[in-house]
Amino acid sequence: VQMLAATFPFATPYDWIQVSFSATIGGNLTMLGSAANMIVAFQAAKVGDRTFTSERHAPFGIPSTLGALYLGTFILTLVHFSPECSVKLGQCDE
């Protein structure tokens, strides 16, 4: 996200909330993308269940991630969690 900030210096606060949300939810797409997924896989392996693999995670991870991204983006368009203006972009009346 920090590299994006340098690349897109004129992004609005809403844009950064959307990027942050997408990055957070997108981590659940694969087993390796989320620390929580790796913890569950490690604990399963620890008790002898080595069947919890990326291939078994994908049928749940992919649709649930896409659904959460779609629903979350829809909610973010309805509810404004960010200010309506940006001082950096010169949109606020000072």
CSV table of C-alpha atoms in Angstrom, one decimal:
chain,number,residue,atom,x,y,z
A,1,VAL,CA,0.0,0.0,0.0
A,2,GLN,CA,2.9,2.4,0.7
A,3,MET,CA,4.2,1.9,-2.9
A,4,LEU,CA,0.7,2.7,-4.2
A,5,ALA,CA,0.7,5.9,-2.2
A,6,ALA,CA,3.8,7.1,-4.0
A,7,THR,CA,2.3,6.0,-7.4
A,8,PHE,CA,-1.1,7.6,-6.8
A,9,PRO,CA,-0.6,10.8,-4.8
A,10,PHE,CA,-4.0,12.2,-5.7
A,11,ALA,CA,-6.1,9.3,-4.5
A,12,THR,CA,-9.1,10.3,-2.3
A,13,PRO,CA,-9.6,9.0,1.2
A,14,TYR,CA,-12.4,6.7,-0.1
A,15,ASP,CA,-9.9,5.2,-2.6
A,16,TRP,CA,-7.5,4.3,0.3
A,17,ILE,CA,-10.3,2.8,2.3
A,18,GLN,CA,-11.3,0.6,-0.7
A,19,VAL,CA,-7.7,-0.5,-1.3
A,20,SER,CA,-7.3,-1.3,2.4
A,21,PHE,CA,-10.5,-3.3,2.4
A,22,SER,CA,-9.7,-5.2,-0.7
A,23,ALA,CA,-6.2,-6.1,0.5
A,24,THR,CA,-7.6,-7.4,3.8
A,25,ILE,CA,-10.3,-9.5,2.2
A,26,GLY,CA,-8.1,-10.6,-0.7
A,27,GLY,CA,-5.8,-12.3,1.7
A,28,ASN,CA,-8.4,-15.0,2.3
A,29,LEU,CA,-8.4,-15.9,-1.4
A,30,THR,CA,-5.7,-18.5,-0.9
A,31,MET,CA,-4.5,-20.4,2.1
A,32,LEU,CA,-1.1,-18.7,2.0
A,33,GLY,CA,-2.6,-15.2,1.8
A,34,SER,CA,-3.9,-15.2,5.4
A,35,ALA,CA,-2.1,-15.9,8.6
A,36,ALA,CA,-5.3,-17.3,10.1
A,37,ASN,CA,-5.6,-19.8,7.3
A,38,MET,CA,-2.0,-20.9,7.8
A,39,ILE,CA,-2.6,-21.3,11.6
A,40,VAL,CA,-5.6,-23.6,11.0
A,41,ALA,CA,-3.6,-25.7,8.4
A,42,PHE,CA,-0.7,-26.0,10.8
A,43,GLN,CA,-2.9,-27.0,13.7
A,44,ALA,CA,-4.7,-29.5,11.5
A,45,ALA,CA,-1.3,-31.0,10.5
A,46,LYS,CA,-0.2,-31.0,14.1
A,47,VAL,CA,-3.1,-33.4,15.0
A,48,GLY,CA,-2.4,-35.6,12.0
A,49,ASP,CA,-4.9,-34.2,9.4
A,50,ARG,CA,-2.7,-33.3,6.4
A,51,THR,CA,-5.7,-33.1,4.0
A,52,PHE,CA,-6.3,-29.4,4.6
A,53,THR,CA,-4.4,-28.1,1.5
A,54,SER,CA,-4.6,-25.2,-0.8
A,55,GLU,CA,-6.6,-27.3,-3.2
A,56,ARG,CA,-9.2,-28.1,-0.6
A,57,HIS,CA,-9.3,-24.5,0.6
A,58,ALA,CA,-9.9,-23.0,-2.9
A,59,PRO,CA,-13.5,-24.2,-3.4
A,60,PHE,CA,-14.5,-22.2,-0.3
A,61,GLY,CA,-11.8,-19.5,-0.4
A,62,ILE,CA,-12.4,-18.2,-3.9
A,63,PRO,CA,-16.2,-17.8,-3.8
A,64,SER,CA,-16.3,-16.5,-0.3
A,65,THR,CA,-13.6,-13.9,-1.1
A,66,LEU,CA,-15.3,-12.7,-4.2
A,67,GLY,CA,-18.6,-12.5,-2.4
A,68,ALA,CA,-17.1,-10.5,0.5
A,69,LEU,CA,-15.4,-8.2,-2.0
A,70,TYR,CA,-18.6,-7.6,-3.9
A,71,LEU,CA,-20.8,-7.1,-0.8
A,72,GLY,CA,-18.1,-4.9,0.9
A,73,THR,CA,-17.6,-2.7,-2.1
A,74,PHE,CA,-21.4,-2.3,-2.4
A,75,ILE,CA,-21.6,-1.3,1.3
A,76,LEU,CA,-18.7,1.1,0.9
A,77,THR,CA,-20.5,2.9,-1.9
A,78,LEU,CA,-23.6,3.3,0.2
A,79,VAL,CA,-22.0,4.3,3.5
A,80,HIS,CA,-19.3,7.0,3.5
A,81,PHE,CA,-16.7,6.1,6.1
A,82,SER,CA,-14.3,8.7,4.8
A,83,PRO,CA,-14.5,12.5,4.6
A,84,GLU,CA,-16.2,14.0,1.6
A,85,CYS,CA,-13.2,16.2,0.8
A,86,SER,CA,-9.5,15.9,0.7
A,87,VAL,CA,-7.2,18.8,1.8
A,88,LYS,CA,-4.4,17.4,-0.3
A,89,LEU,CA,-6.5,17.4,-3.4
A,90,GLY,CA,-7.7,20.9,-2.6
A,91,GLN,CA,-11.4,19.8,-2.5
A,92,CYS,CA,-12.1,21.3,1.0
A,93,ASP,CA,-13.2,24.8,1.6
A,94,GLU,CA,-10.8,26.2,4.1
